[in-house]
Amino acid sequence: MHCTGKTTLLKAIAGRLPHSDGLQHKELANKPYITGKIKFNGLTVQDDPNLVLPSIVSYVGQYDVHAPYLTVEETFGFAFDCLAGGNHTNAGMGNSKEGAKEVAAMDKIRLTENLTIEGLDLAHVRGTFVGNDDVRGVSGGQRRRVTIGEVMVANNPVACADEISTGLDAA
């Protein structure tokens, strides 16, 4: 890695940095990049082209960047649709008829989004705009939990969370 620091390390692990192979020197100037290999269970992304890093490792950035006019529930629904394809087929239910029924039931009640909202104590603001500095919405602590929840709905086994508690009260 060219730069040092927590953010650079977490982005490298999460596959969010370019590899130096094939990049021009001017493209690398003042930007972090990977020069070595990062292995996941002994494999690199270069070794196994079927290794899709975003389905294994999620990254929660330092800053809360959202569509301010979406509600908390809509934000989680959109994230689930984008990250998991909008269905629970990867929930380990198998291909049986019973498994298909379970998946359909989970999809119907939007299980992952609802569990995430409940688990992050956001149920009472589920219909509130997320907001930002210009649009009134949920509180700063609630907005941070929305940021965390957006990546949680993907159900990735590894989460790289950068400055996860910045701006949150100790209470």
Short mmCIF file of N, CA and C in Angstrom, two decimals:
data_model
loop_
_atom_site.label_atom_id
_atom_site.label_comp_id
_atom_site.label_asym_id
_atom_site.label_seq_id
_atom_site.Cartn_x
_atom_site.Cartn_y
_atom_site.Cartn_z
N MET A 1 0.84 -1.18 0.00
CA MET A 1 0.00 0.00 0.00
C MET A 1 0.88 1.23 0.00
N HIS A 2 0.47 2.24 -0.69
CA HIS A 2 1.23 3.48 -0.80
C HIS A 2 1.04 4.35 0.43
N CYS A 3 -0.15 4.53 0.90
CA CYS A 3 -0.44 5.34 2.08
C CYS A 3 -0.55 4.43 3.29
N THR A 4 -0.49 5.04 4.47
CA THR A 4 -0.69 4.26 5.68
C THR A 4 -1.87 4.83 6.43
N GLY A 5 -2.44 4.03 7.29
CA GLY A 5 -3.56 4.49 8.09
C GLY A 5 -4.67 3.48 8.12
N LYS A 6 -5.58 3.71 9.08
CA LYS A 6 -6.69 2.77 9.28
C LYS A 6 -7.61 2.72 8.08
N THR A 7 -7.96 3.87 7.55
CA THR A 7 -8.89 3.90 6.43
C THR A 7 -8.33 3.15 5.23
N THR A 8 -7.09 3.37 4.93
CA THR A 8 -6.45 2.70 3.80
C THR A 8 -6.42 1.20 4.01
N LEU A 9 -6.07 0.76 5.23
CA LEU A 9 -6.05 -0.67 5.52
C LEU A 9 -7.43 -1.29 5.36
N LEU A 10 -8.45 -0.66 5.93
CA LEU A 10 -9.80 -1.21 5.84
C LEU A 10 -10.29 -1.25 4.40
N LYS A 11 -10.00 -0.20 3.64
CA LYS A 11 -10.40 -0.19 2.22
C LYS A 11 -9.66 -1.28 1.44
N ALA A 12 -8.41 -1.52 1.77
CA ALA A 12 -7.65 -2.57 1.09
C ALA A 12 -8.26 -3.94 1.38
N ILE A 13 -8.58 -4.21 2.65
CA ILE A 13 -9.17 -5.49 3.02
C ILE A 13 -10.52 -5.68 2.33
N ALA A 14 -11.28 -4.60 2.22
CA ALA A 14 -12.61 -4.66 1.63
C ALA A 14 -12.58 -4.62 0.10
N GLY A 15 -11.40 -4.55 -0.48
CA GLY A 15 -11.30 -4.54 -1.94
C GLY A 15 -11.71 -3.22 -2.58
N ARG A 16 -11.55 -2.13 -1.85
CA ARG A 16 -11.96 -0.82 -2.35
C ARG A 16 -10.82 0.01 -2.90
N LEU A 17 -9.62 -0.57 -2.98
CA LEU A 17 -8.47 0.15 -3.53
C LEU A 17 -8.02 -0.52 -4.82
N PRO A 18 -7.54 0.28 -5.76
CA PRO A 18 -7.03 -0.33 -7.00
C PRO A 18 -5.68 -0.99 -6.75
N HIS A 19 -5.38 -2.01 -7.54
CA HIS A 19 -4.08 -2.66 -7.49
C HIS A 19 -3.16 -1.90 -8.43
N SER A 20 -1.88 -1.83 -8.10
CA SER A 20 -0.94 -1.05 -8.91
C SER A 20 -0.69 -1.65 -10.29
N ASP A 21 -0.99 -2.94 -10.47
CA ASP A 21 -0.77 -3.59 -11.77
C ASP A 21 -1.59 -2.90 -12.85
N GLY A 22 -0.92 -2.48 -13.90
CA GLY A 22 -1.63 -1.92 -15.05
C GLY A 22 -2.00 -0.45 -14.91
N LEU A 23 -1.70 0.16 -13.78
CA LEU A 23 -2.01 1.58 -13.62
C LEU A 23 -0.80 2.42 -14.01
N GLN A 24 -1.03 3.56 -14.57
CA GLN A 24 0.04 4.48 -14.93
C GLN A 24 0.50 5.23 -13.68
N HIS A 25 1.76 5.66 -13.67
CA HIS A 25 2.31 6.34 -12.51
C HIS A 25 1.48 7.57 -12.13
N LYS A 26 1.05 8.34 -13.11
CA LYS A 26 0.29 9.56 -12.80
C LYS A 26 -1.08 9.23 -12.19
N GLU A 27 -1.63 8.04 -12.49
CA GLU A 27 -2.90 7.63 -11.90
C GLU A 27 -2.74 7.28 -10.42
N LEU A 28 -1.52 6.93 -10.02
CA LEU A 28 -1.27 6.52 -8.64
C LEU A 28 -0.86 7.68 -7.75
N ALA A 29 -0.54 8.80 -8.33
CA ALA A 29 -0.04 9.94 -7.55
C ALA A 29 -1.06 10.37 -6.50
N ASN A 30 -0.61 10.44 -5.26
CA ASN A 30 -1.41 10.94 -4.13
C ASN A 30 -2.68 10.14 -3.87
N LYS A 31 -2.76 8.92 -4.33
CA LYS A 31 -3.92 8.07 -4.08
C LYS A 31 -3.45 6.74 -3.53
N PRO A 32 -4.17 6.19 -2.56
CA PRO A 32 -3.75 4.88 -2.04
C PRO A 32 -4.02 3.78 -3.06
N TYR A 33 -3.16 2.78 -3.07
CA TYR A 33 -3.31 1.64 -3.96
C TYR A 33 -2.60 0.44 -3.34
N ILE A 34 -2.85 -0.73 -3.87
CA ILE A 34 -2.26 -1.97 -3.36
C ILE A 34 -1.11 -2.38 -4.26
N THR A 35 0.01 -2.75 -3.64
CA THR A 35 1.14 -3.24 -4.43
C THR A 35 1.41 -4.72 -4.17
N GLY A 36 0.95 -5.25 -3.05
CA GLY A 36 1.18 -6.65 -2.71
C GLY A 36 -0.06 -7.49 -2.93
N LYS A 37 -0.19 -8.53 -2.11
CA LYS A 37 -1.33 -9.43 -2.21
C LYS A 37 -2.07 -9.48 -0.88
N ILE A 38 -3.36 -9.51 -0.96
CA ILE A 38 -4.20 -9.72 0.21
C ILE A 38 -4.90 -11.05 -0.01
N LYS A 39 -4.72 -11.95 0.96
CA LYS A 39 -5.29 -13.29 0.81
C LYS A 39 -6.49 -13.47 1.73
N PHE A 40 -7.48 -14.16 1.22
CA PHE A 40 -8.68 -14.53 1.95
C PHE A 40 -8.75 -16.05 1.94
N ASN A 41 -8.52 -16.66 3.10
CA ASN A 41 -8.45 -18.12 3.20
C ASN A 41 -7.44 -18.69 2.20
N GLY A 42 -6.32 -18.00 2.07
CA GLY A 42 -5.25 -18.47 1.20
C GLY A 42 -5.39 -18.09 -0.26
N LEU A 43 -6.49 -17.46 -0.65
CA LEU A 43 -6.70 -17.07 -2.04
C LEU A 43 -6.66 -15.56 -2.21
N THR A 44 -6.16 -15.13 -3.36
CA THR A 44 -6.23 -13.71 -3.71
C THR A 44 -7.30 -13.54 -4.77
N VAL A 45 -7.71 -12.33 -4.97
CA VAL A 45 -8.70 -12.05 -6.02
C VAL A 45 -8.12 -12.41 -7.38
N GLN A 46 -6.81 -12.26 -7.53
CA GLN A 46 -6.17 -12.61 -8.80
C GLN A 46 -6.14 -14.13 -9.00
N ASP A 47 -6.00 -14.90 -7.90
CA ASP A 47 -5.96 -16.36 -7.99
C ASP A 47 -7.31 -16.96 -8.37
N ASP A 48 -8.37 -16.39 -7.83
CA ASP A 48 -9.71 -16.95 -8.03
C ASP A 48 -10.64 -15.88 -8.60
N PRO A 49 -10.87 -15.92 -9.91
CA PRO A 49 -11.73 -14.90 -10.52
C PRO A 49 -13.18 -14.97 -10.04
N ASN A 50 -13.57 -16.07 -9.39
CA ASN A 50 -14.93 -16.20 -8.87
C ASN A 50 -15.08 -15.59 -7.47
N LEU A 51 -13.97 -15.15 -6.89
CA LEU A 51 -14.01 -14.52 -5.57
C LEU A 51 -14.55 -13.10 -5.73
N VAL A 52 -15.78 -12.91 -5.30
CA VAL A 52 -16.43 -11.61 -5.42
C VAL A 52 -16.36 -10.95 -4.05
N LEU A 53 -15.39 -10.06 -3.88
CA LEU A 53 -15.13 -9.48 -2.58
C LEU A 53 -16.31 -8.75 -1.95
N PRO A 54 -17.09 -7.97 -2.70
CA PRO A 54 -18.22 -7.28 -2.06
C PRO A 54 -19.27 -8.22 -1.46
N SER A 55 -19.27 -9.49 -1.87
CA SER A 55 -20.22 -10.42 -1.27
C SER A 55 -19.65 -11.08 -0.02
N ILE A 56 -18.39 -10.81 0.28
CA ILE A 56 -17.74 -11.38 1.45
C ILE A 56 -17.44 -10.29 2.49
N VAL A 57 -16.91 -9.17 2.02
CA VAL A 57 -16.47 -8.11 2.91
C VAL A 57 -17.23 -6.83 2.60
N SER A 58 -17.85 -6.26 3.62
CA SER A 58 -18.51 -4.97 3.44
C SER A 58 -17.66 -3.88 4.09
N TYR A 59 -17.85 -2.65 3.66
CA TYR A 59 -17.09 -1.52 4.16
C TYR A 59 -18.06 -0.42 4.60
N VAL A 60 -17.93 0.01 5.86
CA VAL A 60 -18.71 1.13 6.37
C VAL A 60 -17.76 2.30 6.46
N GLY A 61 -18.01 3.31 5.66
CA GLY A 61 -17.13 4.48 5.63
C GLY A 61 -17.28 5.39 6.83
N GLN A 62 -16.38 6.37 6.90
CA GLN A 62 -16.38 7.31 8.01
C GLN A 62 -17.57 8.27 7.96
N TYR A 63 -18.05 8.54 6.79
CA TYR A 63 -19.07 9.58 6.63
C TYR A 63 -20.42 8.98 6.27
N ASP A 64 -21.46 9.62 6.77
CA ASP A 64 -22.83 9.18 6.50
C ASP A 64 -23.33 9.88 5.24
N VAL A 65 -23.34 9.13 4.14
CA VAL A 65 -23.79 9.68 2.87
C VAL A 65 -25.04 8.92 2.45
N HIS A 66 -26.15 9.63 2.40
CA HIS A 66 -27.44 8.99 2.11
C HIS A 66 -28.25 9.83 1.14
N ALA A 67 -29.29 9.22 0.59
CA ALA A 67 -30.31 9.97 -0.15
C ALA A 67 -31.22 10.57 0.93
N PRO A 68 -31.15 11.87 1.16
CA PRO A 68 -31.81 12.47 2.33
C PRO A 68 -33.33 12.37 2.32
N TYR A 69 -33.95 12.23 1.16
CA TYR A 69 -35.40 12.18 1.08
C TYR A 69 -35.97 10.77 1.12
N LEU A 70 -35.11 9.78 1.34
CA LEU A 70 -35.60 8.42 1.57
C LEU A 70 -35.81 8.24 3.06
N THR A 71 -36.82 7.48 3.42
CA THR A 71 -37.02 7.15 4.83
C THR A 71 -36.02 6.09 5.25
N VAL A 72 -35.93 5.85 6.53
CA VAL A 72 -35.05 4.80 7.04
C VAL A 72 -35.42 3.46 6.40
N GLU A 73 -36.70 3.15 6.38
CA GLU A 73 -37.16 1.88 5.82
C GLU A 73 -36.85 1.79 4.32
N GLU A 74 -37.08 2.87 3.59
CA GLU A 74 -36.78 2.88 2.15
C GLU A 74 -35.29 2.73 1.90
N THR A 75 -34.47 3.33 2.76
CA THR A 75 -33.01 3.23 2.62
C THR A 75 -32.56 1.79 2.78
N PHE A 76 -33.08 1.10 3.82
CA PHE A 76 -32.72 -0.30 4.01
C PHE A 76 -33.26 -1.18 2.90
N GLY A 77 -34.45 -0.89 2.42
CA GLY A 77 -35.02 -1.66 1.32
C GLY A 77 -34.20 -1.51 0.05
N PHE A 78 -33.79 -0.29 -0.24
CA PHE A 78 -32.96 -0.04 -1.42
C PHE A 78 -31.62 -0.75 -1.29
N ALA A 79 -31.00 -0.66 -0.11
CA ALA A 79 -29.72 -1.33 0.11
C ALA A 79 -29.86 -2.84 -0.05
N PHE A 80 -30.92 -3.42 0.50
CA PHE A 80 -31.14 -4.86 0.38
C PHE A 80 -31.36 -5.26 -1.08
N ASP A 81 -32.12 -4.47 -1.80
CA ASP A 81 -32.35 -4.76 -3.21
C ASP A 81 -31.04 -4.72 -4.00
N CYS A 82 -30.20 -3.75 -3.70
CA CYS A 82 -28.93 -3.61 -4.43
C CYS A 82 -27.89 -4.65 -4.02
N LEU A 83 -27.78 -4.89 -2.73
CA LEU A 83 -26.71 -5.76 -2.23
C LEU A 83 -27.06 -7.24 -2.23
N ALA A 84 -28.33 -7.56 -2.04
CA ALA A 84 -28.73 -8.97 -1.95
C ALA A 84 -29.70 -9.37 -3.05
N GLY A 85 -29.93 -8.50 -4.00
CA GLY A 85 -30.83 -8.83 -5.09
C GLY A 85 -32.30 -8.77 -4.71
N GLY A 86 -32.58 -8.27 -3.50
CA GLY A 86 -33.97 -8.10 -3.09
C GLY A 86 -34.67 -9.38 -2.65
N ASN A 87 -33.90 -10.46 -2.48
CA ASN A 87 -34.53 -11.70 -2.00
C ASN A 87 -33.60 -12.44 -1.07
N HIS A 88 -34.16 -13.39 -0.37
CA HIS A 88 -33.44 -14.14 0.66
C HIS A 88 -32.95 -15.50 0.16
N THR A 89 -32.71 -15.64 -1.12
CA THR A 89 -32.31 -16.94 -1.67
C THR A 89 -30.98 -17.43 -1.12
N ASN A 90 -30.15 -16.53 -0.62
CA ASN A 90 -28.86 -16.94 -0.06
C ASN A 90 -28.94 -17.17 1.44
N ALA A 91 -30.13 -17.34 1.96
CA ALA A 91 -30.31 -17.50 3.41
C ALA A 91 -30.07 -18.94 3.87
N GLY A 92 -29.58 -19.80 3.01
CA GLY A 92 -29.25 -21.17 3.39
C GLY A 92 -30.45 -22.09 3.50
N MET A 93 -31.51 -21.81 2.77
CA MET A 93 -32.73 -22.59 2.87
C MET A 93 -32.74 -23.78 1.90
N GLY A 94 -31.77 -23.84 1.02
CA GLY A 94 -31.75 -24.96 0.08
C GLY A 94 -32.70 -24.73 -1.08
N ASN A 95 -32.79 -25.74 -1.95
CA ASN A 95 -33.63 -25.64 -3.15
C ASN A 95 -34.93 -26.42 -3.04
N SER A 96 -35.26 -26.89 -1.87
CA SER A 96 -36.48 -27.69 -1.71
C SER A 96 -37.71 -26.79 -1.81
N LYS A 97 -38.88 -27.43 -1.95
CA LYS A 97 -40.13 -26.67 -1.99
C LYS A 97 -40.35 -25.94 -0.67
N GLU A 98 -40.04 -26.62 0.43
CA GLU A 98 -40.20 -26.00 1.74
C GLU A 98 -39.27 -24.80 1.87
N GLY A 99 -38.05 -24.95 1.40
CA GLY A 99 -37.09 -23.85 1.44
C GLY A 99 -37.56 -22.68 0.60
N ALA A 100 -38.13 -22.97 -0.57
CA ALA A 100 -38.65 -21.92 -1.44
C ALA A 100 -39.81 -21.18 -0.78
N LYS A 101 -40.65 -21.92 -0.05
CA LYS A 101 -41.76 -21.29 0.67
C LYS A 101 -41.24 -20.38 1.77
N GLU A 102 -40.22 -20.84 2.48
CA GLU A 102 -39.62 -20.03 3.55
C GLU A 102 -39.02 -18.75 2.98
N VAL A 103 -38.30 -18.88 1.87
CA VAL A 103 -37.69 -17.71 1.23
C VAL A 103 -38.77 -16.73 0.80
N ALA A 104 -39.85 -17.23 0.20
CA ALA A 104 -40.96 -16.37 -0.22
C ALA A 104 -41.59 -15.65 0.97
N ALA A 105 -41.74 -16.36 2.08
CA ALA A 105 -42.30 -15.73 3.28
C ALA A 105 -41.37 -14.66 3.83
N MET A 106 -40.07 -14.93 3.82
CA MET A 106 -39.09 -13.94 4.29
C MET A 106 -39.09 -12.71 3.39
N ASP A 107 -39.20 -12.94 2.07
CA ASP A 107 -39.25 -11.82 1.13
C ASP A 107 -40.50 -10.98 1.34
N LYS A 108 -41.63 -11.65 1.57
CA LYS A 108 -42.91 -10.95 1.69
C LYS A 108 -42.90 -9.97 2.87
N ILE A 109 -42.32 -10.39 3.98
CA ILE A 109 -42.32 -9.51 5.15
C ILE A 109 -41.05 -8.66 5.24
N ARG A 110 -40.19 -8.72 4.22
CA ARG A 110 -38.95 -7.94 4.20
C ARG A 110 -38.15 -8.20 5.48
N LEU A 111 -37.94 -9.48 5.76
CA LEU A 111 -37.36 -9.93 7.02
C LEU A 111 -36.03 -9.25 7.36
N THR A 112 -35.10 -9.26 6.44
CA THR A 112 -33.78 -8.70 6.73
C THR A 112 -33.85 -7.23 7.08
N GLU A 113 -34.59 -6.46 6.29
CA GLU A 113 -34.70 -5.03 6.57
C GLU A 113 -35.35 -4.79 7.94
N ASN A 114 -36.42 -5.52 8.22
CA ASN A 114 -37.12 -5.33 9.49
C ASN A 114 -36.28 -5.75 10.69
N LEU A 115 -35.56 -6.86 10.58
CA LEU A 115 -34.68 -7.27 11.68
C LEU A 115 -33.57 -6.26 11.91
N THR A 116 -33.05 -5.70 10.83
CA THR A 116 -31.99 -4.70 10.95
C THR A 116 -32.52 -3.43 11.60
N ILE A 117 -33.69 -2.99 11.19
CA ILE A 117 -34.30 -1.80 11.78
C ILE A 117 -34.54 -2.02 13.28
N GLU A 118 -35.08 -3.17 13.63
CA GLU A 118 -35.34 -3.48 15.04
C GLU A 118 -34.02 -3.60 15.81
N GLY A 119 -33.06 -4.29 15.25
CA GLY A 119 -31.79 -4.52 15.94
C GLY A 119 -31.00 -3.26 16.19
N LEU A 120 -31.16 -2.27 15.33
CA LEU A 120 -30.45 -1.00 15.50
C LEU A 120 -31.30 0.05 16.21
N ASP A 121 -32.43 -0.39 16.78
CA ASP A 121 -33.32 0.50 17.54
C ASP A 121 -33.77 1.70 16.70
N LEU A 122 -34.20 1.41 15.48
CA LEU A 122 -34.67 2.47 14.58
C LEU A 122 -36.15 2.32 14.22
N ALA A 123 -36.86 1.41 14.89
CA ALA A 123 -38.26 1.14 14.55
C ALA A 123 -39.12 2.39 14.70
N HIS A 124 -38.84 3.20 15.70
CA HIS A 124 -39.67 4.39 15.94
C HIS A 124 -39.42 5.51 14.92
N VAL A 125 -38.36 5.38 14.10
CA VAL A 125 -38.10 6.38 13.06
C VAL A 125 -38.10 5.77 11.66
N ARG A 126 -38.64 4.58 11.52
CA ARG A 126 -38.60 3.88 10.23
C ARG A 126 -39.24 4.70 9.10
N GLY A 127 -40.22 5.53 9.40
CA GLY A 127 -40.89 6.34 8.38
C GLY A 127 -40.36 7.76 8.27
N THR A 128 -39.28 8.07 8.94
CA THR A 128 -38.69 9.41 8.94
C THR A 128 -37.61 9.50 7.87
N PHE A 129 -37.52 10.66 7.21
CA PHE A 129 -36.43 10.88 6.27
C PHE A 129 -35.10 10.67 6.98
N VAL A 130 -34.13 10.13 6.25
CA VAL A 130 -32.79 9.99 6.81
C VAL A 130 -32.19 11.39 6.98
N GLY A 131 -32.37 12.24 5.98
CA GLY A 131 -31.89 13.61 6.07
C GLY A 131 -30.40 13.75 5.88
N ASN A 132 -29.96 14.99 6.00
CA ASN A 132 -28.53 15.34 5.95
C ASN A 132 -28.37 16.74 6.56
N ASP A 133 -27.29 17.42 6.27
CA ASP A 133 -27.08 18.76 6.85
C ASP A 133 -28.13 19.76 6.37
N ASP A 134 -28.71 19.54 5.20
CA ASP A 134 -29.67 20.49 4.63
C ASP A 134 -31.12 20.04 4.77
N VAL A 135 -31.35 18.77 4.97
CA VAL A 135 -32.71 18.22 5.05
C VAL A 135 -32.92 17.63 6.44
N ARG A 136 -33.95 18.11 7.10
CA ARG A 136 -34.24 17.61 8.45
C ARG A 136 -34.64 16.14 8.38
N GLY A 137 -34.05 15.36 9.26
CA GLY A 137 -34.34 13.93 9.29
C GLY A 137 -34.03 13.36 10.65
N VAL A 138 -33.55 12.14 10.68
CA VAL A 138 -33.23 11.47 11.94
C VAL A 138 -32.03 12.16 12.59
N SER A 139 -31.80 11.85 13.86
CA SER A 139 -30.67 12.44 14.58
C SER A 139 -29.34 11.92 14.03
N GLY A 140 -28.24 12.55 14.44
CA GLY A 140 -26.92 12.13 13.98
C GLY A 140 -26.59 10.70 14.36
N GLY A 141 -26.93 10.31 15.59
CA GLY A 141 -26.67 8.94 16.03
C GLY A 141 -27.51 7.94 15.27
N GLN A 142 -28.77 8.31 15.01
CA GLN A 142 -29.64 7.42 14.23
C GLN A 142 -29.13 7.33 12.79
N ARG A 143 -28.66 8.44 12.24
CA ARG A 143 -28.13 8.43 10.87
C ARG A 143 -26.91 7.51 10.78
N ARG A 144 -26.07 7.53 11.82
CA ARG A 144 -24.90 6.65 11.83
C ARG A 144 -25.33 5.19 11.85
N ARG A 145 -26.37 4.88 12.62
CA ARG A 145 -26.88 3.51 12.66
C ARG A 145 -27.50 3.11 11.33
N VAL A 146 -28.08 4.06 10.61
CA VAL A 146 -28.59 3.78 9.26
C VAL A 146 -27.43 3.41 8.35
N THR A 147 -26.33 4.14 8.46
CA THR A 147 -25.14 3.84 7.66
C THR A 147 -24.65 2.42 7.93
N ILE A 148 -24.62 2.03 9.18
CA ILE A 148 -24.20 0.68 9.55
C ILE A 148 -25.20 -0.35 9.01
N GLY A 149 -26.48 -0.06 9.18
CA GLY A 149 -27.53 -0.99 8.73
C GLY A 149 -27.54 -1.21 7.24
N GLU A 150 -27.17 -0.18 6.49
CA GLU A 150 -27.14 -0.33 5.03
C GLU A 150 -26.23 -1.47 4.59
N VAL A 151 -25.10 -1.65 5.27
CA VAL A 151 -24.21 -2.75 4.89
C VAL A 151 -24.59 -4.05 5.59
N MET A 152 -25.25 -3.94 6.74
CA MET A 152 -25.66 -5.16 7.45
C MET A 152 -26.69 -5.97 6.66
N VAL A 153 -27.53 -5.32 5.88
CA VAL A 153 -28.56 -6.05 5.16
C VAL A 153 -27.98 -6.99 4.10
N ALA A 154 -26.72 -6.82 3.75
CA ALA A 154 -26.07 -7.71 2.78
C ALA A 154 -25.70 -9.05 3.41
N ASN A 155 -25.69 -9.13 4.74
CA ASN A 155 -25.33 -10.35 5.47
C ASN A 155 -23.95 -10.87 5.12
N ASN A 156 -23.00 -9.97 4.90
CA ASN A 156 -21.62 -10.38 4.63
C ASN A 156 -20.97 -10.87 5.92
N PRO A 157 -20.13 -11.88 5.83
CA PRO A 157 -19.50 -12.41 7.04
C PRO A 157 -18.48 -11.47 7.67
N VAL A 158 -17.92 -10.53 6.89
CA VAL A 158 -16.90 -9.62 7.40
C VAL A 158 -17.33 -8.19 7.13
N ALA A 159 -17.20 -7.33 8.14
CA ALA A 159 -17.49 -5.90 7.97
C ALA A 159 -16.28 -5.11 8.41
N CYS A 160 -15.80 -4.24 7.55
CA CYS A 160 -14.72 -3.32 7.89
C CYS A 160 -15.38 -1.98 8.18
N ALA A 161 -15.39 -1.59 9.44
CA ALA A 161 -16.08 -0.38 9.86
C ALA A 161 -15.05 0.69 10.24
N ASP A 162 -15.05 1.78 9.50
CA ASP A 162 -14.08 2.84 9.66
C ASP A 162 -14.65 3.94 10.55
N GLU A 163 -14.01 4.18 11.69
CA GLU A 163 -14.45 5.23 12.62
C GLU A 163 -15.93 5.06 12.95
N ILE A 164 -16.30 3.87 13.32
CA ILE A 164 -17.71 3.50 13.48
C ILE A 164 -18.43 4.32 14.55
N SER A 165 -17.73 4.74 15.58
CA SER A 165 -18.39 5.45 16.67
C SER A 165 -18.14 6.95 16.66
N THR A 166 -17.51 7.47 15.62
CA THR A 166 -17.26 8.90 15.57
C THR A 166 -18.56 9.66 15.60
N GLY A 167 -18.65 10.63 16.50
CA GLY A 167 -19.82 11.48 16.59
C GLY A 167 -20.95 10.91 17.43
N LEU A 168 -20.77 9.72 17.98
CA LEU A 168 -21.81 9.12 18.81
C LEU A 168 -21.54 9.40 20.28
N ASP A 169 -22.58 9.57 21.06
CA ASP A 169 -22.45 9.76 22.49
C ASP A 169 -22.00 8.48 23.15
N ALA A 170 -21.36 8.61 24.30
CA ALA A 170 -20.89 7.44 25.05
C ALA A 170 -22.03 6.71 25.73
N ALA A 171 -23.16 7.35 25.88
CA ALA A 171 -24.31 6.73 26.56
C ALA A 171 -24.81 5.61 25.77
#
